[in-house]
């Protein structure tokens, strides 16, 4: 059984598991012995198809749009005329993928490290082991290539659920490994966050979007995924749009005089995994620090320790936290929160008095699968929008809807995603980003003085320019 993938890169701390997974499986990122994979029957996606073998021209550049990695820290892409070398440079992975334009010759395997995976592009028959990978592939408009999904009961993507219900996508078997191997044997390429299934290392792509230490880093993994589908142009357009929108939100709160204190916290119940010792901890994941700062907040992870063995010690450290994001997996309402942290509605903590306690389960499926591990990893502009709603709601239009971060202190409900929410059942349609368009947003739409943020910024910048000119 595999896990829903984990977006937290918690620095020195071990990742927080959200679904059962064998820790030894995580550690099995052993080098893979790999030989070039033979071409399987390829069908075209998005109007692309294999190169006509007889027409192969070694001097022709088969990849017109090339990725330039400028935000992500954990992958690289190198282009040759008829193949590209994509490398996951995360130290725990350190593996290259040689993507050859199908119908053209595969380069000599001896030129590459022996754990290199060879495949043909554009891929048209893939599986995603994590729900995170589905979100990336769908945003690129390549859902038609997804033939199998693991942890299918946790899929939040409405169109992913639609595909499963309509037999376009199969769920991978979790208990009968013979059957699972049979299912995977018909798949050309398997995206996984951790390791590979038996006998499929030479078809597995390990992705590390959840370990890349910044929100825009994570979004840029769209470009990593795109190389497998020759969808670089779409990926560049998407990341440019996410970055622009993200930076617009960031600018909209940059001049806020107050920077409310925000903390991301987890309660870990006693269990056999921790010697029956409960703990209460602040997160210091780099992407959360960056997101918090970009939302106009002051990131807080304690003054003495980050992890505490009594609720009282944690509570004492958290007294002046204005906004608390509770990352505990279970405990869906404010009363459960009070129980987990041994607090009450009359505790003096600012986040309680402010009614500012948020959870990451604002978008879930009917089985409590969390879109936090899927859409929220890639749609970083929408994620920043959610965080600004938690910290500086006045910077956003009135009643802007929430995505993942819901306020349990105000009893905001979980929003259930089902196949009925798939508004683009065409499997080549790109999943739209959940963010509002920041550049056109009207702040305080209920008042007569509403104005766009872009307009305000222009006015402020214009004023600064005049001031500086003197
Ligand atoms: C792969 O190469 C490494 C050294 O570069 C070597 O230690 C290892 O045995 C090789 N694996 C196989 C299966 O050849
Ligand atoms: C991939 O690996 C499996 C077993 O690990 C092997 O049976 C298969 O032949 C390999 N495929 C290629 C094309 O080398
Ligand atoms: C492949 O290319 C050759 C030479 O350019 C051409 O004669 C042939 O018709 C092409 N085949 C297809 C299926 O396009
Ligand atoms: C990554 O793998 C390459 C090729 O096997 C090797 O030369 C390099 O030292 C590795 N880098 C790290 C950081 O392990
Ligand atoms: C596992 O799947 C295989 C292949 O479909 C099947 O032959 C076998 O009976 C299954 N085993 C069990 C225990 O269901
Ligand atoms: C990318 O954006 C450019 C400029 O807006 C547009 O012309 C092009 O069609 C877009 N391409 C894709 C694949 O979205
Ligand atoms: C901080 O950690 C140290 C060592 O783990 C421990 O001795 C100390 O009591 C902790 N402080 C608090 C406030 O929990
Ligand atoms: C919970 O807090 C109360 C005081 O607010 C304290 O008396 C009690 O011992 C605490 N319980 C635990 C389990 O920490
Ligand atoms: C999902 O669809 C239902 C109707 O089927 C709708 O009520 C709900 O608002 C939608 N949820 C989201 C988050 O779009
Ligand atoms: C208690 C603790 O470890 N606090 C850390 C919070 O994060 C900053 C970096 O922003 C560290 O310097 C602190 O040590």
Coordinates of C-alpha atoms and ligand atoms in Angstrom, one line a residue:
X1 CA 0.0 0.0 0.0
X2 CA 1.3 3.4 -0.9
X3 CA 0.8 6.7 0.7
X4 CA -0.8 9.9 -0.3
X5 CA 2.2 12.0 -0.9
X6 CA 3.4 14.4 1.7
X7 CA 4.0 18.0 0.9
X8 CA 5.8 18.9 4.0
X9 CA 9.5 19.3 3.8
X10 CA 10.0 19.6 7.5
X11 CA 13.7 20.4 7.7
X12 CA 15.3 18.4 10.4
X13 CA 12.1 16.6 11.3
X14 CA 10.9 13.4 9.7
X15 CA 8.1 13.9 7.3
X16 CA 4.6 13.6 8.7
X17 CA 2.8 10.5 7.4
X18 CA -0.8 11.0 6.6
X19 CA -1.6 7.5 5.5
X20 CA 0.0 4.3 6.6
X21 CA 3.3 3.6 4.8
X22 CA 6.2 1.4 5.6
X23 CA 9.1 3.6 6.6
X24 CA 11.5 1.0 5.2
X25 CA 9.8 1.5 1.8
X26 CA 10.7 5.2 2.0
X27 CA 14.3 4.3 2.8
X28 CA 14.5 1.9 -0.1
X29 CA 15.6 4.6 -2.5
X30 CA 18.3 2.3 -3.7
X31 CA 19.9 2.8 -7.1
X32 CA 18.0 1.0 -9.8
X33 CA 19.6 -1.3 -12.4
X34 CA 18.1 -0.1 -15.6
X35 CA 18.2 -0.9 -19.2
X36 CA 16.5 1.1 -22.0
X37 CA 12.8 0.4 -22.2
X38 CA 11.5 -0.7 -25.5
X39 CA 8.9 1.5 -27.2
X40 CA 5.3 0.5 -26.5
X41 CA 2.5 1.3 -28.8
X42 CA 2.1 5.1 -28.6
X43 CA -0.9 7.1 -29.3
X44 CA -0.9 10.8 -29.8
X45 CA -1.8 13.3 -27.1
X46 CA -2.8 16.8 -27.8
X47 CA -2.2 16.3 -31.5
X48 CA 1.4 15.1 -31.0
X49 CA 2.6 11.8 -32.3
X50 CA 5.7 9.8 -32.9
X51 CA 8.3 11.0 -35.3
X52 CA 8.1 9.0 -38.6
X53 CA 11.2 6.8 -38.3
X54 CA 12.1 6.9 -41.9
X55 CA 12.1 10.7 -41.8
X56 CA 14.5 10.9 -38.8
X57 CA 17.0 13.7 -39.2
X58 CA 19.8 13.8 -36.6
X59 CA 20.3 17.5 -37.2
X60 CA 16.7 18.4 -36.6
X61 CA 15.8 19.9 -33.2
X62 CA 12.8 17.9 -32.1
X63 CA 12.1 20.0 -29.0
X64 CA 11.2 23.6 -29.9
X65 CA 10.2 24.7 -26.4
X66 CA 12.8 24.2 -23.8
X67 CA 12.4 24.4 -20.0
X68 CA 14.6 26.8 -18.2
X69 CA 14.6 25.9 -14.5
X70 CA 14.5 29.1 -12.5
X71 CA 12.6 28.5 -9.3
X72 CA 12.9 24.8 -8.5
X73 CA 16.0 23.6 -6.8
X74 CA 15.7 19.9 -7.2
X75 CA 15.7 19.1 -10.9
X76 CA 17.4 20.0 -14.2
X77 CA 16.7 19.5 -17.9
X78 CA 19.2 19.3 -20.7
X79 CA 18.1 19.2 -24.3
X80 CA 19.8 17.4 -27.2
X81 CA 18.3 17.2 -30.7
X82 CA 16.2 14.2 -30.3
X83 CA 16.3 13.4 -26.5
X84 CA 16.3 15.3 -23.2
X85 CA 18.0 14.4 -20.0
X86 CA 15.8 15.2 -17.0
X87 CA 17.5 14.8 -13.6
X88 CA 15.9 14.6 -10.2
X89 CA 18.8 16.2 -8.3
X90 CA 17.4 15.7 -4.8
X91 CA 20.2 14.0 -2.9
X92 CA 18.0 11.1 -1.8
X93 CA 17.1 10.4 -5.4
X94 CA 19.9 11.7 -7.7
X95 CA 18.5 10.0 -10.9
X96 CA 18.3 10.8 -14.5
X97 CA 15.6 10.1 -17.1
X98 CA 16.5 10.0 -20.7
X99 CA 13.5 11.0 -22.7
X100 CA 13.8 10.2 -26.4
X101 CA 11.4 11.5 -29.0
X102 CA 9.6 8.4 -30.1
X103 CA 10.5 7.1 -33.5
X104 CA 14.1 8.4 -33.1
X105 CA 17.1 6.5 -31.8
X106 CA 17.8 6.1 -28.1
X107 CA 21.3 7.3 -27.1
X108 CA 23.8 4.8 -25.9
X109 CA 23.0 3.8 -22.3
X110 CA 26.7 3.6 -21.4
X111 CA 26.8 7.4 -21.6
X112 CA 24.6 7.6 -18.4
X113 CA 24.8 6.5 -14.8
X114 CA 23.5 2.9 -14.4
X115 CA 20.4 3.9 -12.6
X116 CA 19.2 6.0 -15.5
X117 CA 15.6 5.4 -16.7
X118 CA 15.1 5.5 -20.5
X119 CA 11.7 6.2 -22.0
X120 CA 10.0 7.6 -25.1
X121 CA 8.1 10.8 -25.2
X122 CA 5.4 11.9 -25.5
X123 CA 4.3 9.4 -22.9
X124 CA 0.7 8.3 -23.4
X125 CA 0.2 5.6 -20.9
X126 CA 1.2 6.4 -17.3
X127 CA 0.3 5.6 -13.7
X128 CA 0.5 7.9 -10.7
X129 CA 1.2 6.3 -7.4
X130 CA 0.6 9.6 -5.4
X131 CA -2.4 11.8 -5.7
X132 CA 0.1 14.7 -6.0
X133 CA 1.2 13.5 -9.4
X134 CA -2.4 13.5 -10.7
X135 CA -2.8 17.2 -9.9
X136 CA 0.3 18.1 -11.9
X137 CA -0.5 15.9 -14.9
X138 CA -4.1 17.2 -15.0
X139 CA -3.1 20.8 -14.9
X140 CA -1.0 20.2 -17.9
X141 CA -4.1 18.8 -19.8
X142 CA -2.6 15.3 -20.0
X143 CA -5.2 13.4 -17.9
X144 CA -5.9 11.2 -20.9
X145 CA -2.5 9.6 -20.4
X146 CA -3.3 8.5 -16.9
X147 CA -4.4 4.8 -17.0
X148 CA -3.9 3.8 -13.4
X149 CA -3.9 5.5 -10.0
X150 CA -2.8 4.2 -6.6
X151 CA -4.7 5.1 -3.3
X152 CA -7.6 5.7 -5.6
X153 CA -10.0 6.1 -2.7
X154 CA -8.1 9.2 -1.7
X155 CA -8.2 10.9 -5.1
X156 CA -9.7 14.4 -4.7
X157 CA -9.4 15.5 -8.3
X158 CA -13.0 15.7 -9.5
X159 CA -12.0 14.6 -13.0
X160 CA -9.7 11.9 -11.6
X161 CA -12.8 10.6 -9.7
X162 CA -14.8 10.9 -12.9
X163 CA -12.1 8.9 -14.8
X164 CA -12.1 6.1 -12.1
X165 CA -15.9 5.9 -12.1
X166 CA -16.1 5.7 -15.9
X167 CA -13.4 3.1 -16.3
X168 CA -11.0 5.5 -18.1
X169 CA -8.6 5.0 -15.1
X170 CA -8.1 1.9 -13.1
X171 CA -7.3 1.8 -9.4
X172 CA -4.2 -0.2 -8.5
X173 CA -4.7 -3.3 -6.4
X174 CA -3.3 -2.9 -2.9
X175 CA -3.4 -6.5 -1.5
X176 CA -3.0 -9.0 -4.4
X177 CA 0.6 -8.1 -5.6
X178 CA 0.3 -10.5 -8.5
X179 CA -2.7 -8.6 -9.8
X180 CA -1.0 -5.3 -9.1
X181 CA 2.1 -6.4 -11.1
X182 CA -0.2 -7.4 -13.9
X183 CA -1.9 -4.1 -13.9
X184 CA 1.4 -2.2 -13.9
X185 CA 2.9 -4.4 -16.6
X186 CA 0.7 -2.6 -19.2
X187 CA 1.9 0.9 -18.1
X188 CA 4.8 2.6 -19.8
X189 CA 5.8 5.1 -17.1
X190 CA 5.0 5.2 -13.4
X191 CA 5.3 8.4 -11.4
X192 CA 6.1 7.8 -7.7
X193 CA 7.3 10.0 -4.9
X194 CA 9.3 7.4 -3.0
X195 CA 10.4 4.2 -4.6
X196 CA 9.3 1.7 -7.3
X197 CA 7.1 -1.4 -7.4
X198 CA 9.0 -4.7 -7.9
X199 CA 10.3 -5.2 -11.4
X200 CA 9.3 -1.7 -12.5
X201 CA 12.3 0.4 -11.5
X202 CA 13.2 0.8 -15.1
X203 CA 9.8 2.5 -15.8
X204 CA 9.5 4.6 -12.7
X205 CA 10.1 8.3 -12.3
X206 CA 10.7 9.5 -8.8
X207 CA 9.5 13.0 -8.4
X208 CA 10.4 15.3 -5.5
X209 CA 8.0 18.3 -5.8
X210 CA 7.1 18.0 -2.1
X211 CA 10.7 18.3 -1.0
X212 CA 11.6 21.4 -3.1
X213 CA 11.8 24.1 -0.5
X214 CA 9.6 26.9 -1.7
X215 CA 6.1 27.4 -3.0
X216 CA 7.2 28.6 -6.5
X217 CA 9.7 25.7 -6.5
X218 CA 6.8 23.3 -6.2
X219 CA 4.8 24.9 -8.9
X220 CA 7.8 24.7 -11.3
X221 CA 7.6 20.9 -11.1
X222 CA 4.9 21.3 -13.7
X223 CA 7.8 21.8 -16.0
X224 CA 9.5 18.6 -14.8
X225 CA 6.3 16.6 -15.5
X226 CA 5.8 18.4 -18.8
X227 CA 9.0 17.0 -20.3
X228 CA 7.5 13.5 -20.3
X229 CA 4.6 14.7 -22.4
X230 CA 6.3 17.3 -24.6
X231 CA 4.1 19.8 -23.0
X232 CA 6.8 22.3 -22.1
X233 CA 5.0 25.3 -23.6
X234 CA 1.8 24.6 -21.6
X235 CA 4.0 24.2 -18.5
X236 CA 5.8 27.4 -19.0
X237 CA 2.6 29.3 -19.5
X238 CA 1.2 27.8 -16.4
X239 CA 4.1 28.5 -14.2
X240 CA 4.4 32.0 -15.5
X241 CA 0.7 32.6 -14.7
X242 CA 1.1 31.0 -11.2
X243 CA 4.2 33.1 -10.5
X244 CA 2.6 36.3 -11.6
X245 CA -0.5 35.7 -9.7
X246 CA 1.5 34.7 -6.6
X247 CA 3.6 37.8 -6.8
X248 CA 0.6 40.0 -7.2
X249 CA -0.9 38.5 -4.0
X250 CA 2.4 38.9 -2.2
X251 CA 2.6 42.6 -3.3
X252 CA -0.9 43.2 -2.2
X253 CA 0.1 42.5 1.5
X254 CA 3.7 43.6 1.4
X255 CA 3.0 47.0 2.8
X256 CA 0.8 45.9 5.6
X257 CA 2.0 47.5 8.8
X258 CA 1.0 44.6 11.0
X259 CA 2.5 41.2 10.4
X260 CA 0.3 38.8 12.5
X261 CA 2.2 35.9 14.1
X262 CA 1.4 32.6 12.4
X263 CA 2.3 29.1 13.5
X264 CA 1.8 25.7 11.9
X265 CA 1.3 23.1 14.6
X266 CA 0.8 19.3 15.0
X267 CA -0.4 17.2 17.8
X268 CA 0.9 13.6 17.7
X269 CA -1.2 11.2 19.8
X270 CA 0.6 8.5 21.8
X271 CA 1.1 5.3 19.9
X272 CA 3.4 2.4 19.4
X273 CA 5.4 4.6 17.0
X274 CA 6.4 7.0 19.7
X275 CA 6.7 4.9 22.8
X276 CA 3.2 6.1 23.9
X277 CA 4.6 9.6 24.3
X278 CA 2.4 12.3 22.9
X279 CA 4.0 15.5 21.5
X280 CA 3.0 19.0 20.3
X281 CA 5.2 20.6 17.7
X282 CA 5.7 23.7 15.5
X283 CA 6.7 23.1 11.9
X284 CA 9.7 24.8 10.3
X285 CA 9.2 23.5 6.8
X286 CA 10.9 26.0 4.5
X287 CA 8.0 26.3 2.1
X288 CA 5.7 27.2 5.0
X289 CA 8.1 29.9 6.2
X290 CA 8.2 31.4 2.7
X291 CA 4.5 31.2 2.3
X292 CA 3.9 32.8 5.7
X293 CA 6.2 35.7 5.0
X294 CA 4.7 36.2 1.6
X295 CA 1.2 36.3 3.1
X296 CA 2.4 39.2 5.3
X297 CA 2.7 37.2 8.5
X298 CA 5.5 36.6 11.0
X299 CA 6.5 33.0 11.0
X300 CA 6.8 31.5 14.4
X301 CA 8.2 28.1 15.5
X302 CA 8.8 28.6 19.2
X303 CA 11.5 30.4 21.1
X304 CA 13.1 27.4 23.0
X305 CA 12.1 24.2 21.3
X306 CA 9.9 23.2 18.4
X307 CA 8.6 20.0 20.0
X308 CA 7.1 19.7 23.4
X309 CA 6.1 16.7 25.5
X310 CA 3.3 18.4 27.4
X311 CA 0.4 20.4 26.1
X312 CA 1.1 23.0 28.7
X313 CA 4.6 23.6 27.5
X314 CA 3.4 24.0 23.9
X315 CA 0.5 26.3 25.1
X316 CA 2.9 28.5 27.0
X317 CA 5.0 29.0 23.8
X318 CA 2.0 29.6 21.6
X319 CA 0.3 32.3 23.8
X320 CA 1.0 35.2 21.3
X321 CA 0.3 33.3 18.1
X322 CA -2.4 35.2 16.2
X323 CA -3.2 32.6 13.6
X324 CA -2.7 28.9 14.1
X325 CA -2.8 26.3 11.3
X326 CA -3.6 22.9 13.0
X327 CA -1.9 20.2 10.9
X328 CA -3.1 17.3 13.0
X329 CA -4.5 14.7 10.7
X330 CA -7.5 13.8 12.9
X331 CA -9.7 16.1 15.0
X332 CA -11.9 17.9 12.4
X333 CA -13.7 20.5 14.6
X334 CA -12.8 23.1 17.2
X335 CA -13.8 20.8 20.1
X336 CA -11.5 18.1 18.9
X337 CA -8.8 20.8 18.5
X338 CA -9.4 21.9 22.1
X339 CA -9.1 18.3 23.3
X340 CA -5.9 17.6 21.3
X341 CA -4.2 20.7 22.6
X342 CA -5.8 20.8 26.1
X343 CA -7.2 24.3 25.5
X344 CA -10.7 25.7 25.9
X345 CA -12.7 28.5 24.3
X346 CA -11.6 30.8 27.1
X347 CA -7.9 30.0 26.8
X348 CA -6.1 33.4 26.6
X349 CA -4.3 32.5 23.3
X350 CA -4.7 35.1 20.6
X351 CA -5.6 32.5 18.0
X352 CA -8.5 31.4 20.2
X353 CA -9.6 34.9 21.1
X354 CA -9.2 35.9 17.4
X355 CA -11.1 32.8 16.2
X356 CA -8.3 32.1 13.8
X357 CA -7.7 28.3 13.9
X358 CA -7.4 26.8 10.5
X359 CA -7.1 23.2 9.2
X360 CA -5.8 21.9 5.9
X361 CA -8.9 19.8 5.1
X362 CA -11.0 22.5 3.4
X363 CA -11.1 20.4 0.2
X364 CA -11.5 16.7 0.7
X365 CA -13.2 13.7 -1.0
X366 CA -15.9 11.6 0.6
X367 CA -13.2 9.3 2.2
X368 CA -11.3 12.2 3.7
X369 CA -8.7 12.1 1.0
X370 CA -7.1 15.6 1.2
X371 CA -6.6 17.9 -1.8
X372 CA -3.9 19.5 0.4
X373 CA -1.6 16.8 -0.9
X374 CA -2.6 17.3 -4.5
X375 CA -4.0 20.7 -5.7
X376 CA -2.4 22.7 -2.9
X377 CA 1.1 21.5 -3.9
X378 CA 0.9 22.8 -7.4
X379 CA -1.5 25.7 -7.2
X380 CA 0.7 27.9 -5.1
X381 CA -1.0 31.1 -6.0
X382 CA -4.3 29.7 -4.7
X383 CA -2.5 28.5 -1.6
X384 CA -1.1 32.0 -0.9
X385 CA -4.5 33.4 -1.5
X386 CA -5.9 31.0 1.2
X387 CA -3.1 32.0 3.6
X388 CA -3.8 35.7 3.1
X389 CA -7.4 35.0 3.8
X390 CA -6.3 33.6 7.1
X391 CA -3.9 36.5 7.9
X392 CA -5.0 39.6 6.1
X393 CA -8.6 38.9 4.9
X394 CA -9.1 42.6 4.2
X395 CA -6.5 42.4 1.3
X396 CA -8.9 40.1 -0.6
X397 CA -12.3 40.8 -2.0
X398 CA -15.2 40.2 0.4
X399 CA -16.3 36.6 0.8
X400 CA -13.5 35.2 -1.3
X401 CA -14.1 31.4 -1.1
X402 CA -11.5 29.2 0.7
X403 CA -9.8 26.2 -0.8
X404 CA -7.8 24.1 1.6
X405 CA -7.5 26.3 4.7
X406 CA -10.8 26.4 6.6
X407 CA -11.4 28.1 9.9
X408 CA -12.7 25.6 12.4
X409 CA -13.0 28.4 15.0
X410 CA -15.7 29.8 12.7
X411 CA -17.1 26.3 11.9
X412 CA -16.3 26.6 8.2
X413 CA -17.2 23.2 6.7
X414 CA -15.1 20.8 4.7
X415 CA -16.0 21.1 1.0
X416 CA -16.5 17.6 -0.5
X417 CA -15.2 17.1 -4.1
X418 CA -16.8 14.4 -6.1
X419 CA -16.9 13.5 -9.8
X420 CA -19.9 15.9 -10.0
X421 CA -17.4 18.7 -9.6
X422 CA -15.6 17.6 -12.8
X423 CA -16.5 20.5 -15.1
X424 CA -14.1 19.4 -17.9
X425 CA -14.8 15.7 -18.4
X426 CA -12.8 16.0 -21.7
X427 CA -9.7 14.1 -20.6
X428 CA -7.4 16.5 -22.5
X429 CA -8.8 19.6 -20.8
X430 CA -6.5 21.2 -18.3
X431 CA -7.7 21.5 -14.7
X432 CA -8.1 25.2 -13.9
X433 CA -6.2 26.8 -11.1
X434 CA -8.3 27.5 -8.0
X435 CA -6.9 31.0 -7.5
X436 CA -8.8 34.2 -8.2
X437 CA -7.1 36.6 -10.6
X438 CA -5.2 38.9 -8.3
X439 CA -4.5 41.6 -10.9
X440 CA -8.2 42.2 -11.4
X441 CA -9.4 41.7 -7.8
X442 CA -11.6 44.4 -6.2
X443 CA -10.9 44.8 -2.6
X444 CA -13.9 45.6 -0.4
X445 CA -16.4 45.0 -3.2
X446 CA -19.3 45.9 -0.8
X447 CA -18.1 49.5 -0.4
X448 CA -18.3 52.3 -2.9
X449 CA -14.5 52.9 -2.7
X450 CA -13.7 49.5 -4.2
X451 CA -10.6 49.5 -6.3
X452 CA -8.3 46.9 -7.9
X453 CA -5.2 46.0 -6.1
X454 CA -3.2 46.5 -9.3
X455 CA -4.6 50.0 -9.4
X456 CA -3.6 50.7 -5.8
X457 CA -0.2 49.3 -6.4
X458 CA 0.3 51.4 -9.5
X459 CA -0.8 54.5 -7.5
X460 CA 1.6 53.6 -4.6
X461 CA 4.5 53.0 -7.0
X462 CA 3.7 56.1 -8.9
X463 CA 3.7 58.1 -5.6
X464 CA 7.1 56.4 -4.7
X465 CA 8.5 57.3 -8.0
X466 CA 7.5 60.9 -7.6
X467 CA 8.8 60.9 -4.0
X468 CA 12.1 59.4 -5.1
X469 CA 12.4 61.9 -8.1
X470 CA 12.6 64.6 -5.5
Ligands
LIG1 C1 26.1 0.9 -10.6 O1 27.3 1.7 -10.5 C2 27.8 1.8 -9.2 C3 29.0 2.6 -9.2 O2 28.9 3.7 -10.1 C4 28.2 0.4 -8.8 O3 28.6 0.4 -7.4 C5 27.0 -0.6 -8.9 O4 27.4 -1.9 -8.6 C6 26.4 -0.5 -10.3 N1 25.3 -1.3 -10.3 C7 25.1 -2.3 -11.1 C8 23.9 -3.2 -10.9 O5 25.9 -2.4 -12.1
LIG2 C1 13.0 -3.8 -16.8 O1 13.2 -4.6 -15.6 C2 12.5 -5.8 -15.6 C3 12.8 -6.5 -14.3 O2 13.4 -5.7 -13.4 C4 13.0 -6.7 -16.7 O3 12.3 -7.9 -16.7 C5 12.7 -6.0 -18.0 O4 13.3 -6.7 -19.1 C6 13.4 -4.6 -18.0 N1 13.0 -3.9 -19.2 C7 14.0 -3.5 -20.1 C8 13.4 -2.9 -21.4 O5 15.1 -3.6 -19.9
LIG3 C1 7.4 8.5 -43.5 O1 8.3 9.3 -44.1 C2 8.6 8.9 -45.4 C3 9.8 9.7 -46.0 O2 9.7 11.0 -45.6 C4 7.3 9.0 -46.3 O3 7.6 8.5 -47.6 C5 6.2 8.1 -45.6 O4 5.0 8.3 -46.3 C6 6.1 8.6 -44.2 N1 5.1 7.7 -43.5 C7 4.2 8.1 -42.8 C8 3.3 7.0 -42.2 O5 3.9 9.3 -42.6
LIG4 C1 24.7 11.5 -8.4 O1 24.9 10.5 -9.3 C2 26.0 10.7 -10.1 C3 26.1 9.6 -11.1 O2 25.9 8.3 -10.6 C4 27.3 10.8 -9.3 O3 28.4 11.0 -10.1 C5 27.1 11.9 -8.3 O4 28.2 11.9 -7.4 C6 25.8 11.7 -7.5 N1 25.6 12.9 -6.7 C7 25.2 12.9 -5.4 C8 25.1 14.2 -4.7 O5 25.1 11.8 -4.8
LIG5 C1 -4.4 -12.5 -7.3 O1 -4.5 -12.1 -8.6 C2 -4.1 -13.2 -9.5 C3 -4.1 -12.6 -10.9 O2 -5.3 -11.9 -11.2 C4 -5.1 -14.3 -9.4 O3 -4.8 -15.4 -10.3 C5 -5.1 -14.8 -8.0 O4 -6.1 -15.8 -7.8 C6 -5.3 -13.7 -7.0 N1 -5.1 -14.2 -5.6 C7 -6.0 -14.0 -4.7 C8 -5.6 -14.5 -3.4 O5 -7.1 -13.5 -4.9
LIG6 C1 1.2 29.9 -24.3 O1 1.1 31.3 -24.2 C2 1.2 31.9 -25.5 C3 1.2 33.4 -25.2 O2 0.1 33.8 -24.5 C4 0.2 31.5 -26.4 O3 0.3 32.1 -27.6 C5 0.3 30.0 -26.6 O4 -0.8 29.5 -27.3 C6 0.2 29.3 -25.2 N1 0.5 27.9 -25.4 C7 -0.1 26.9 -24.7 C8 0.3 25.5 -25.1 O5 -0.8 27.1 -23.8
LIG7 C1 13.3 21.7 25.4 O1 14.0 20.6 25.1 C2 14.9 20.2 26.1 C3 15.7 19.0 25.6 O2 14.9 18.2 24.8 C4 14.2 19.9 27.4 O3 15.1 19.6 28.4 C5 13.4 21.1 27.8 O4 12.6 20.8 28.9 C6 12.5 21.5 26.7 N1 11.8 22.8 27.0 C7 10.5 22.9 27.0 C8 10.0 24.3 27.4 O5 9.8 22.0 26.8
LIG8 C1 -5.1 20.5 30.9 O1 -5.1 21.8 31.3 C2 -5.6 21.9 32.7 C3 -5.6 23.4 33.1 O2 -6.0 24.2 32.0 C4 -4.7 21.1 33.6 O3 -5.2 21.2 34.9 C5 -4.6 19.7 33.2 O4 -3.7 19.0 34.0 C6 -4.2 19.6 31.7 N1 -4.3 18.2 31.3 C7 -3.3 17.7 30.6 C8 -3.5 16.3 30.2 O5 -2.3 18.3 30.3
LIG9 C1 -19.0 20.5 -6.0 O1 -20.3 20.2 -6.6 C2 -21.4 20.4 -5.8 C3 -22.6 20.0 -6.6 O2 -22.4 18.8 -7.2 C4 -21.5 21.9 -5.4 O3 -22.5 22.0 -4.5 C5 -20.2 22.2 -4.7 O4 -20.2 23.6 -4.4 C6 -19.0 21.9 -5.5 N1 -17.8 22.1 -4.7 C7 -16.8 22.8 -5.1 C8 -15.7 23.0 -4.1 O5 -16.7 23.3 -6.2
LIG10 C1 12.8 27.0 18.6 C2 13.4 27.0 17.2 O1 14.0 26.1 16.8 N1 13.2 28.1 16.5 C3 13.6 28.2 15.2 C4 12.6 28.8 14.3 O2 13.1 29.0 13.0 C5 14.2 29.9 12.9 C6 14.5 30.1 11.5 O3 13.6 30.9 11.0 C7 15.3 29.3 13.7 O4 16.4 30.2 13.7 C8 14.9 29.1 15.1 O5 15.9 28.5 15.9

